[in-house]
Coordinates of C-alpha atoms in Angstrom, one line a residue:
X21 CA 130.0 85.3 78.6
X22 CA 130.0 84.2 82.4
X23 CA 133.4 84.5 84.5
X24 CA 134.0 80.7 84.6
X25 CA 133.6 81.1 80.8
X26 CA 136.3 83.7 80.3
X27 CA 138.5 82.1 83.0
X28 CA 138.3 78.8 81.0
X29 CA 138.7 80.7 77.6
X30 CA 142.0 82.6 78.7
X31 CA 143.2 79.6 80.4
X32 CA 142.9 77.2 77.4
X33 CA 144.6 79.8 75.0
X34 CA 147.4 80.2 77.6
X35 CA 147.9 76.4 77.7
X36 CA 147.4 75.7 74.2
X37 CA 149.9 78.5 73.1
X38 CA 152.4 77.5 75.7
X39 CA 151.9 73.5 74.7
X40 CA 152.2 74.2 71.2
X41 CA 155.5 75.7 71.5
X42 CA 157.0 72.9 73.9
X43 CA 155.5 69.9 71.5
X44 CA 157.6 71.8 68.3
X45 CA 160.6 72.4 70.4
X46 CA 160.5 68.5 71.0
X47 CA 159.7 67.7 67.3
X48 CA 162.1 70.3 66.2
X49 CA 160.1 72.1 64.1
X50 CA 159.3 75.8 64.0
X51 CA 156.5 76.4 66.6
X52 CA 154.1 78.2 64.0
X53 CA 153.4 75.0 62.2
X54 CA 151.7 73.6 65.9
X55 CA 150.5 76.9 66.7
X56 CA 148.3 77.9 63.5
X57 CA 146.1 74.7 63.5
X58 CA 145.7 74.2 67.3
X59 CA 144.3 77.7 67.5
X60 CA 142.0 76.9 64.5
X61 CA 141.1 73.7 66.1
X62 CA 140.6 75.4 69.5
X63 CA 138.0 78.0 68.0
X64 CA 136.3 75.5 66.0
X65 CA 135.4 73.0 68.7
X66 CA 135.2 75.4 71.8
X67 CA 133.1 78.5 72.1
X68 CA 135.2 79.8 74.7
X69 CA 138.8 80.2 72.6
X70 CA 137.1 83.4 71.0
X71 CA 139.1 86.5 71.6
X72 CA 136.4 88.8 70.0
X73 CA 134.1 87.4 72.8
X74 CA 136.5 87.2 75.6
X75 CA 137.9 90.3 75.2
X76 CA 135.5 92.8 73.1
X77 CA 136.7 95.7 71.8
X78 CA 139.6 95.6 73.7
X79 CA 141.1 92.8 71.7
X80 CA 142.5 94.9 68.5
X81 CA 144.3 97.3 70.3
X82 CA 145.8 94.6 72.8
X83 CA 147.3 92.8 69.6
X84 CA 148.3 96.0 68.1
X85 CA 150.4 96.8 71.7
X86 CA 151.3 93.1 71.7
X87 CA 153.0 93.6 68.2
X88 CA 154.6 96.7 69.0
X89 CA 156.3 94.7 72.0
X90 CA 157.6 92.3 69.7
X91 CA 158.9 94.5 67.3
X92 CA 161.0 96.2 69.9
X93 CA 162.2 93.1 70.7
X94 CA 163.3 92.6 67.2
X95 CA 164.7 96.2 67.0
X96 CA 167.0 95.2 69.9
X97 CA 168.6 92.4 67.9
X98 CA 169.6 94.4 65.2
X99 CA 173.0 95.8 65.3
X100 CA 173.8 98.9 63.0
X101 CA 177.3 97.7 62.5
X102 CA 176.0 94.9 60.5
X103 CA 174.2 97.1 58.1
X104 CA 176.7 98.1 55.8
X105 CA 177.7 97.6 52.4
X106 CA 175.9 95.0 50.0
X107 CA 173.8 94.0 53.1
X108 CA 172.1 97.4 53.5
X109 CA 171.8 97.6 49.5
X110 CA 169.8 94.3 49.0
X111 CA 167.3 95.1 52.0
X112 CA 166.5 98.6 50.8
X113 CA 165.7 96.8 47.4
X114 CA 163.9 94.2 49.3
X115 CA 161.8 97.0 50.6
X116 CA 161.4 99.7 48.1
X117 CA 160.8 97.4 45.1
X118 CA 159.7 94.1 46.8
X119 CA 156.6 95.9 48.9
X120 CA 155.1 97.2 45.9
X121 CA 155.9 94.3 43.4
X122 CA 154.4 91.8 46.0
X123 CA 151.4 93.8 47.1
X124 CA 150.3 94.5 43.1
X125 CA 150.8 90.8 42.5
X126 CA 148.5 89.5 45.3
X127 CA 146.1 92.1 44.4
X128 CA 146.1 91.1 40.8
X129 CA 145.2 87.6 41.2
X130 CA 142.9 88.2 44.4
X131 CA 140.3 89.8 42.4
X132 CA 139.7 87.0 40.1
X133 CA 140.7 83.9 42.3
X134 CA 138.7 84.7 45.1
X135 CA 136.2 87.1 43.7
X136 CA 137.2 90.1 45.4
X137 CA 136.1 93.7 45.0
X138 CA 139.6 95.6 43.8
X139 CA 139.3 97.7 47.2
X140 CA 139.3 94.2 49.1
X141 CA 142.2 92.8 46.8
X142 CA 144.6 95.8 47.4
X143 CA 143.7 95.3 51.2
X144 CA 145.0 91.9 51.2
X145 CA 147.9 92.4 48.7
X146 CA 148.9 95.2 51.6
X147 CA 148.3 92.9 54.4
X148 CA 150.6 89.8 52.4
X149 CA 153.5 92.2 51.9
X150 CA 155.2 91.5 55.3
X151 CA 157.2 88.7 56.6
X152 CA 158.7 89.6 60.3
X153 CA 160.9 88.4 62.8
X154 CA 158.5 86.1 64.7
X155 CA 158.4 83.5 61.7
X156 CA 161.7 84.5 60.1
X157 CA 163.8 84.3 63.4
X158 CA 162.8 80.7 64.4
X159 CA 163.4 79.2 60.9
X160 CA 166.6 80.9 60.5
X161 CA 167.7 79.6 63.9
X162 CA 166.5 76.2 62.6
X163 CA 168.2 76.2 59.1
X164 CA 171.8 78.1 60.3
X165 CA 172.3 79.7 57.4
X166 CA 175.6 81.9 56.4
X167 CA 175.7 85.1 58.3
X168 CA 175.3 87.2 55.8
X169 CA 172.3 85.6 54.2
X170 CA 170.7 85.7 57.9
X171 CA 171.6 89.5 58.5
X172 CA 169.6 90.3 55.1
X173 CA 166.8 88.3 56.1
X174 CA 166.5 89.3 59.7
X175 CA 166.7 93.1 58.7
X176 CA 164.3 92.5 56.1
X177 CA 161.7 90.9 58.5
X178 CA 162.3 93.7 61.2
X179 CA 161.8 96.7 58.8
X180 CA 159.1 95.4 56.9
X181 CA 156.5 94.7 59.4
X182 CA 156.1 98.3 60.5
X183 CA 156.3 99.3 56.7
X184 CA 153.3 96.9 56.1
X185 CA 151.4 97.7 59.0
X186 CA 151.4 101.2 57.9
X187 CA 150.9 100.2 54.1
X188 CA 147.9 98.2 55.3
X189 CA 146.6 101.3 57.5
X190 CA 146.8 103.5 54.9
X191 CA 145.1 101.4 52.2
X192 CA 142.3 100.5 54.8
X193 CA 141.5 104.4 55.3
X194 CA 141.7 105.0 51.8
X195 CA 139.2 102.3 51.1
X196 CA 136.9 103.4 53.5
X197 CA 137.1 107.0 52.2
X198 CA 136.2 105.8 48.9
X199 CA 136.8 108.3 45.9
X200 CA 137.0 111.1 48.6
X201 CA 140.7 111.6 48.2
X202 CA 143.0 110.8 45.3
X203 CA 146.4 109.7 45.1
X204 CA 148.0 112.4 46.2
X205 CA 146.2 112.6 49.5
X206 CA 146.8 108.8 50.2
X207 CA 150.7 109.4 49.8
X208 CA 150.5 112.1 52.1
X209 CA 148.7 109.9 54.6
X210 CA 151.4 107.4 54.3
X211 CA 154.3 110.0 54.7
X212 CA 152.2 111.7 57.7
X213 CA 152.3 107.9 59.3
X214 CA 155.5 107.4 59.0
X215 CA 156.2 110.9 60.2
X216 CA 154.5 110.7 63.4
X217 CA 155.9 107.1 63.9
X218 CA 159.4 108.5 63.5
X219 CA 158.7 111.2 66.1
X220 CA 157.5 109.0 68.2
X221 CA 160.2 106.4 67.9
X222 CA 162.6 109.4 68.8
X223 CA 161.0 110.5 71.5
X224 CA 160.6 107.8 73.2
X225 CA 163.9 106.4 72.6
X226 CA 165.4 109.9 74.0
X227 CA 163.4 109.2 77.5
X228 CA 164.1 105.3 77.3
X229 CA 167.9 105.5 77.1
X230 CA 167.9 108.8 79.5
X231 CA 166.1 106.1 82.3
X232 CA 168.6 103.6 81.8
X233 CA 171.3 105.9 81.5
X234 CA 170.7 107.5 84.8
X235 CA 168.6 105.3 87.0
X236 CA 170.9 102.3 86.1
X237 CA 167.6 99.6 86.6
X238 CA 168.7 96.0 88.3
X239 CA 167.8 93.6 85.8
X240 CA 163.7 92.7 86.3
X241 CA 163.1 96.3 86.8
X242 CA 164.8 97.4 83.8
X243 CA 162.9 95.2 81.7
X244 CA 159.5 96.2 82.9
X245 CA 160.8 100.0 82.4
X246 CA 161.4 99.1 78.6
X247 CA 158.3 97.2 78.4
X248 CA 156.3 100.3 80.1
X249 CA 158.0 102.9 77.7
X250 CA 157.6 100.6 74.5
X251 CA 153.7 99.9 75.3
X252 CA 153.0 103.5 76.2
X253 CA 154.8 105.3 73.4
X254 CA 153.3 102.9 70.7
X255 CA 150.0 103.7 72.2
X256 CA 150.1 107.0 72.1
X257 CA 151.5 106.8 68.3
X258 CA 148.4 104.6 67.3
X259 CA 146.0 107.2 69.2
X260 CA 147.6 109.9 66.7
X261 CA 147.6 107.6 63.8
X262 CA 146.6 104.0 63.0
X263 CA 149.8 101.8 63.2
X264 CA 152.3 104.2 63.6
X265 CA 153.3 102.6 67.0
X266 CA 154.9 99.6 65.0
X267 CA 157.7 102.2 63.5
X268 CA 158.3 104.0 66.9
X269 CA 158.8 100.3 68.7
X270 CA 161.3 99.1 66.0
X271 CA 162.8 102.5 66.1
X272 CA 163.4 102.4 70.0
X273 CA 164.7 98.8 70.0
X274 CA 167.4 100.1 67.5
X275 CA 168.6 103.0 69.7
X276 CA 168.6 101.1 72.7
X277 CA 170.6 98.5 71.4
X278 CA 172.9 100.4 69.6
X279 CA 173.4 104.0 71.7
X280 CA 176.4 103.7 74.1
X281 CA 176.2 103.8 77.8
X282 CA 172.7 102.1 78.3
X283 CA 174.4 100.5 80.8
X284 CA 172.1 97.5 80.8
X285 CA 171.8 94.5 78.9
X286 CA 168.5 94.8 77.0
X287 CA 167.6 91.3 76.0
X288 CA 167.3 89.9 79.6
X289 CA 165.5 86.5 79.7
X290 CA 162.2 87.9 81.2
X291 CA 161.5 90.3 78.5
X292 CA 162.6 87.2 75.9
X293 CA 160.3 85.1 77.9
X294 CA 157.6 87.5 77.6
X295 CA 157.9 87.8 74.0
X296 CA 158.1 84.2 73.4
X297 CA 154.5 83.8 75.5
X298 CA 153.2 86.8 73.8
X299 CA 154.1 85.4 70.0
X300 CA 152.0 81.9 71.3
X301 CA 149.2 83.6 72.7
X302 CA 148.6 86.3 69.7
X303 CA 148.8 83.0 66.8
X304 CA 146.4 81.0 68.8
X305 CA 144.1 84.0 69.4
X306 CA 144.4 85.2 65.9
X307 CA 143.8 81.6 64.4
X308 CA 140.8 80.8 66.5
X309 CA 139.2 83.8 65.0
X310 CA 139.0 82.2 61.7
X311 CA 135.7 79.4 61.6
X312 CA 135.7 76.3 59.4
X313 CA 132.9 78.1 57.5
X314 CA 135.2 81.1 56.2
X315 CA 137.2 78.6 54.7
X316 CA 135.2 77.2 52.1
X317 CA 135.8 78.1 48.7
X318 CA 138.9 80.1 49.5
X319 CA 141.6 77.0 50.3
X320 CA 142.2 76.3 46.7
X321 CA 142.2 80.1 45.5
X322 CA 144.4 81.5 48.4
X323 CA 146.8 78.3 47.7
X324 CA 147.2 79.7 44.1
X325 CA 148.0 83.0 45.3
X326 CA 150.7 81.6 47.9
X327 CA 152.2 79.6 44.7
X328 CA 153.0 82.6 42.7
X329 CA 154.1 84.5 45.4
X330 CA 156.6 81.7 46.4
X331 CA 157.4 80.5 43.1
X332 CA 157.7 83.9 40.8
X333 CA 157.2 87.0 42.6
X334 CA 159.5 86.3 45.9
X335 CA 162.5 84.8 43.5
X336 CA 161.9 87.7 40.9
X337 CA 162.2 90.1 43.9
X338 CA 165.3 88.5 45.4
X339 CA 167.3 88.6 41.9
X340 CA 166.2 92.3 41.4
X341 CA 167.6 93.1 45.1
X342 CA 170.8 91.1 44.4
X343 CA 172.0 92.8 41.1
X344 CA 175.5 94.4 41.0
X345 CA 176.4 93.1 44.7
X346 CA 178.6 90.4 45.7
X347 CA 176.0 87.8 46.8
X348 CA 176.8 84.4 45.4
X349 CA 173.9 82.5 43.2
X350 CA 173.2 80.4 46.2
X351 CA 172.8 83.5 49.0
X352 CA 170.2 85.2 46.2
X353 CA 168.5 81.7 45.6
X354 CA 167.9 81.8 49.8
X355 CA 166.6 84.9 49.7
X356 CA 164.2 84.1 47.0
X357 CA 163.2 80.9 49.0
X358 CA 162.5 83.0 52.3
X359 CA 159.3 84.9 52.9
X360 CA 157.0 83.3 55.3
X361 CA 154.4 85.5 56.7
X362 CA 153.6 86.1 60.4
X363 CA 151.9 87.9 63.2
X364 CA 151.8 91.3 61.5
X365 CA 150.0 89.9 58.6
X366 CA 147.7 88.0 60.9
X367 CA 147.0 91.0 63.0
X368 CA 146.4 93.3 60.3
X369 CA 143.9 91.4 58.5
X370 CA 142.2 90.4 62.0
X371 CA 141.9 94.3 62.8
X372 CA 140.9 95.5 59.4
X373 CA 138.3 92.9 57.9
X374 CA 135.9 93.0 60.0
X375 CA 135.2 97.0 59.4
X376 CA 135.4 96.4 55.8
X377 CA 132.7 93.7 56.1
X378 CA 130.3 96.1 58.1
X379 CA 131.3 99.0 55.2
X380 CA 129.8 96.6 52.6
X381 CA 133.1 96.0 50.8
X382 CA 132.9 93.2 48.2
X383 CA 134.7 89.9 49.4
X384 CA 136.0 91.5 52.3
X385 CA 134.8 88.7 54.4
X386 CA 137.5 86.6 52.6
X387 CA 140.3 88.5 53.4
X388 CA 141.2 86.9 56.9
X389 CA 140.0 83.3 55.9
X390 CA 142.7 84.1 52.8
X391 CA 145.6 85.5 54.8
X392 CA 145.0 82.6 57.3
X393 CA 145.6 80.1 54.3
X394 CA 148.7 82.4 53.1
X395 CA 150.5 82.3 56.9
X396 CA 150.0 78.6 57.1
X397 CA 151.0 77.5 53.7
X398 CA 153.9 79.9 53.7
X399 CA 155.0 78.9 57.2
X400 CA 154.7 75.1 56.6
X401 CA 156.3 75.4 53.1
X402 CA 159.2 77.2 54.1
X403 CA 159.5 75.5 57.5
X404 CA 160.0 72.0 56.1
X405 CA 162.0 73.1 53.0
X406 CA 164.1 75.9 53.9
X407 CA 167.1 73.5 55.6
X408 CA 167.0 71.1 52.1
X409 CA 167.0 74.0 49.8
X410 CA 170.1 75.5 51.9
X411 CA 171.9 72.5 52.0
X412 CA 171.2 72.3 48.3
X413 CA 172.3 76.1 47.3
X414 CA 175.7 75.5 49.8
X415 CA 174.5 78.6 52.5
X416 CA 174.3 76.5 55.8
X417 CA 176.6 77.9 58.4
X418 CA 179.8 75.1 58.6
X419 CA 179.6 73.0 61.3
X420 CA 183.2 74.0 62.3
X421 CA 183.2 75.3 66.3
X422 CA 183.8 78.7 66.7
X423 CA 184.3 79.1 70.7
X424 CA 184.6 82.1 73.0
X425 CA 187.3 81.5 75.8
X426 CA 186.9 83.6 78.8
X427 CA 190.1 84.3 80.4
X428 CA 193.5 85.6 79.8
X429 CA 196.1 83.4 82.0
X430 CA 198.9 82.3 79.8
X431 CA 197.6 79.1 79.9
X432 CA 194.5 80.0 78.5
X433 CA 196.3 82.2 75.5
X434 CA 198.2 79.1 74.9
X435 CA 194.8 77.3 74.5
X436 CA 193.7 79.8 72.1
X437 CA 196.9 79.6 69.9
X438 CA 196.6 75.5 70.0
X439 CA 192.9 75.9 69.0
X440 CA 193.9 78.2 66.0
X441 CA 196.8 75.8 64.9
X442 CA 193.9 73.2 64.7
X443 CA 192.2 75.0 62.1
X444 CA 189.6 76.7 64.4
X445 CA 188.7 80.4 64.7
X446 CA 188.8 81.2 68.0
X447 CA 187.6 84.7 70.1
X448 CA 188.8 85.8 73.8
X449 CA 187.6 88.3 76.0
X450 CA 189.3 89.1 79.5
X451 CA 188.1 91.9 82.0
X452 CA 191.6 92.8 83.3
X453 CA 194.0 95.0 81.1
X454 CA 197.1 93.2 81.7
X455 CA 194.9 89.9 80.3
X456 CA 193.8 91.9 77.3
X457 CA 197.3 93.0 76.2
X458 CA 198.4 89.3 76.4
X459 CA 195.7 88.3 74.0
X460 CA 196.4 91.1 71.6
X461 CA 200.2 90.5 71.7
X462 CA 199.8 86.4 70.9
X463 CA 198.0 87.7 67.6
X464 CA 194.3 86.2 68.7
X465 CA 191.2 88.0 68.1
X466 CA 190.0 89.9 71.3
X467 CA 186.2 90.4 71.9
X468 CA 185.5 94.0 72.7
X469 CA 182.8 95.2 75.3
X470 CA 181.4 93.4 78.3
X471 CA 181.1 89.7 78.7
X472 CA 177.3 89.2 77.7
X473 CA 177.5 91.2 74.6
X474 CA 180.6 88.9 73.6
X475 CA 179.0 86.1 74.3
X476 CA 175.7 86.8 72.9
X477 CA 177.4 87.7 69.4
X478 CA 176.3 91.4 69.6
X479 CA 179.3 92.7 66.7
X480 CA 179.7 91.5 63.3
X481 CA 182.8 90.0 64.3
X482 CA 181.5 87.9 67.2
X483 CA 178.7 86.2 64.9
X484 CA 178.4 82.8 64.5
X485 CA 180.0 81.6 68.1
X486 CA 179.3 78.3 69.0
X487 CA 179.9 78.2 72.6
X488 CA 181.4 79.9 75.4
X489 CA 184.3 78.3 77.8
X490 CA 184.7 80.1 81.3
X491 CA 188.5 79.6 82.2
X492 CA 188.9 82.6 84.6
X493 CA 190.9 81.9 87.6
X494 CA 188.0 83.2 89.6
X495 CA 185.6 80.1 90.3
X496 CA 182.5 82.1 91.5
X497 CA 182.9 84.2 88.1
X498 CA 182.8 81.2 86.0
X499 CA 180.1 79.7 88.0
X500 CA 177.5 82.7 88.0
X501 CA 178.6 83.5 84.2
X502 CA 177.5 79.9 83.1
X503 CA 174.3 80.4 85.1
X504 CA 173.8 83.8 83.3
X505 CA 175.0 83.1 79.8
X506 CA 172.9 79.8 80.1
X507 CA 170.0 80.0 77.1
X508 CA 171.5 83.1 75.9
X509 CA 173.7 81.3 73.1
X510 CA 173.1 78.6 70.8
X511 CA 176.0 76.5 71.9
X512 CA 177.1 74.9 75.4
X513 CA 178.5 76.9 78.1
X514 CA 181.4 75.1 80.0
X515 CA 183.7 76.3 83.1
X516 CA 186.6 75.4 84.8
X517 CA 185.8 73.4 88.2
X518 CA 186.4 74.6 91.3
X519 CA 188.8 72.6 93.7
X520 CA 187.1 69.9 95.9
X521 CA 187.5 71.8 99.3
X522 CA 186.3 75.2 98.1
X523 CA 184.2 77.4 100.0
X524 CA 183.4 79.7 97.6
X525 CA 180.5 81.6 97.6
X526 CA 178.8 79.8 94.5
X527 CA 181.1 77.7 92.5
X528 CA 180.7 74.5 94.5
X529 CA 177.1 74.5 94.2
X530 CA 176.2 75.7 90.7
X531 CA 175.4 73.5 87.9
X532 CA 176.3 73.5 84.3
X533 CA 178.8 71.5 82.4
X534 CA 182.4 71.4 84.4
X535 CA 185.3 71.0 82.1
X536 CA 188.3 68.7 82.7
X537 CA 188.4 65.9 85.5
X538 CA 188.0 66.6 89.1
X539 CA 191.8 67.8 89.9
X540 CA 192.2 69.6 86.8
X541 CA 191.2 73.1 88.2
X542 CA 191.9 76.3 87.0
X543 CA 194.1 76.7 90.1
X544 CA 196.1 74.0 89.4
X545 CA 196.3 74.3 85.6
X546 CA 197.9 77.9 86.5
X547 CA 200.4 76.0 88.7
X548 CA 201.3 73.3 86.2
X549 CA 201.9 75.7 83.3
X550 CA 204.3 78.2 86.0
X551 CA 206.2 74.9 86.4
X552 CA 206.7 74.5 82.6
X553 CA 203.7 72.6 81.5
X554 CA 202.6 73.6 77.8
X555 CA 199.3 73.3 76.0
X556 CA 199.6 72.4 72.7
X557 CA 197.8 70.5 69.8
X558 CA 199.0 67.4 68.2
X559 CA 197.7 65.3 65.7
X560 CA 196.4 62.0 66.8
X561 CA 198.0 59.3 64.7
X562 CA 198.3 56.5 67.6
X563 CA 198.5 56.6 71.5
X564 CA 198.5 59.7 73.3
X565 CA 202.2 60.7 74.2
X566 CA 202.6 59.4 78.0
X567 CA 202.0 61.6 80.8
X568 CA 199.9 64.0 78.9
X569 CA 196.5 65.4 79.9
X570 CA 193.9 65.4 77.0
X571 CA 191.6 68.6 77.4
X572 CA 190.0 68.7 74.1
X573 CA 189.9 66.7 70.7
X574 CA 189.2 68.6 67.3
X575 CA 187.8 66.2 64.7
X576 CA 188.5 66.2 61.4
X577 CA 185.4 68.2 60.2
X578 CA 186.0 70.6 63.1
X579 CA 183.8 70.2 65.9
X580 CA 185.5 71.0 69.4
X581 CA 184.8 68.0 72.0
X582 CA 185.8 68.9 75.2
X583 CA 186.7 66.5 78.4
X584 CA 184.3 67.4 80.9
X585 CA 183.6 65.3 84.3
X586 CA 180.9 63.5 82.9
X587 CA 182.3 62.6 79.6
X588 CA 185.3 62.2 77.8
X589 CA 186.0 61.9 73.7
X590 CA 187.7 59.2 72.2
X591 CA 190.6 60.0 69.9
X592 CA 190.5 58.7 66.7
X593 CA 193.1 59.2 64.0
X594 CA 193.2 62.2 61.7
X595 CA 191.9 63.9 64.9
X596 CA 193.6 67.1 66.7
X597 CA 194.4 66.5 70.5
X598 CA 195.1 69.9 72.9
X599 CA 197.0 68.7 75.2
X600 CA 198.7 69.8 78.4
X601 CA 202.2 68.0 78.5

């Protein structure tokens, strides 16, 4: 390819990836529903969108390293404090029982339906066992199931990807080796691969944690240090044993997220933006390698495999995994209705299918298109049905607000008590020791650790936060925190406004939603409360009390509506008004 063609191809892949994600966000659908057909169409209509020609032999290694970065990011989101009791038991069963059952059922169907040889069918079965955080995470964010169900599915998706990648590599080498090695040697090869991945993860974690603890790099440099470490370790592991870098990447993410004293917030916007872009690029690139001709005589048989995996295999796995646990019937049902295939399945099929075709394995040419159909069908099916199924099974997280109040002034504690009396579950965070003691003495829940970890729910007790209210006496702190937390949590970030004549460094100029009227600043609230004003909850059954300032409304369904400088909710009978009286 010429330089102009390479530039055009790379630009098209990037623009299509980002444009698909933007379109999916506007339509409020999972991005994969758009990314896969867009990549397939671009590959079919243009000669430039061809990763094999653009990158040559570097395409497959780059895919492996990109997947390692994605799995490292997934590891950063795994909190070991949440992986307890019945959650751990269910996830273990989903792995040790679900993986072999799914592999065998897919292989048994692939041989007759797709006309594959036994070796190719086993390879396809090993490929489609994985789900992965790249598809499960966005679907769960869209559906918002209960916290325990979400933990189970996130842990399963993050752990099954490296296991599935290793399984695919072992099966590939066993198939290409033919009859030279028996079952014992194949099991030994799998265990050796696991050992290499674990060893690489331990060494990489030790080096990375040491760097982050000793050097204390800043936000951007900290993200680039993590990126370099995970790429370097994953590449070294893959050189030693195929796909072992995936295990090392997940273990490194787990270590950085859970070991104390790292001293840097790991999930920085830069890193998350990079992972988001990589996911888009990978899906567009891999789907572009699937040609329309390769889908002939593959679509209907592959859909038959999908039907069995979705309607039979996954529900059976979910039922067995939930035995003798306290999962409700609805929770088991939703776990049984959530197993989309993602980027690891696509990358594994892309990496191994061509080599199997060259080795003359019967039906190997159908592995990649069949995997593509499985990914598209499962993502589309679960993406369009997960929300109504969750509602039907009653596993959707309640709409009731659960705010994090930042600050420990007396009036903030009164606000927390008032919101709790209105039926909301409230969490408070404060930096000063006397404020933390005041919160604890009032019987309110105190968020541990630093503010970013508390706001983003880093801990089982902080899951499900729906917004952050920055109520400290430091206007610049509130403004900076609002800027820093924007986009880090699902709900809004709102702050107290500075006085009109403020000369602070940041607060007068910072964006973000400002609470209350222009004259009701943090200093004014503190002054009024010092003079005897009180914050309290009052059921609305007519006009509000004379002279009272409305701060918030709590609707009957538990939604918290604040008064801001731009908007003010209208009280209705049945609401609970939070007033300054």
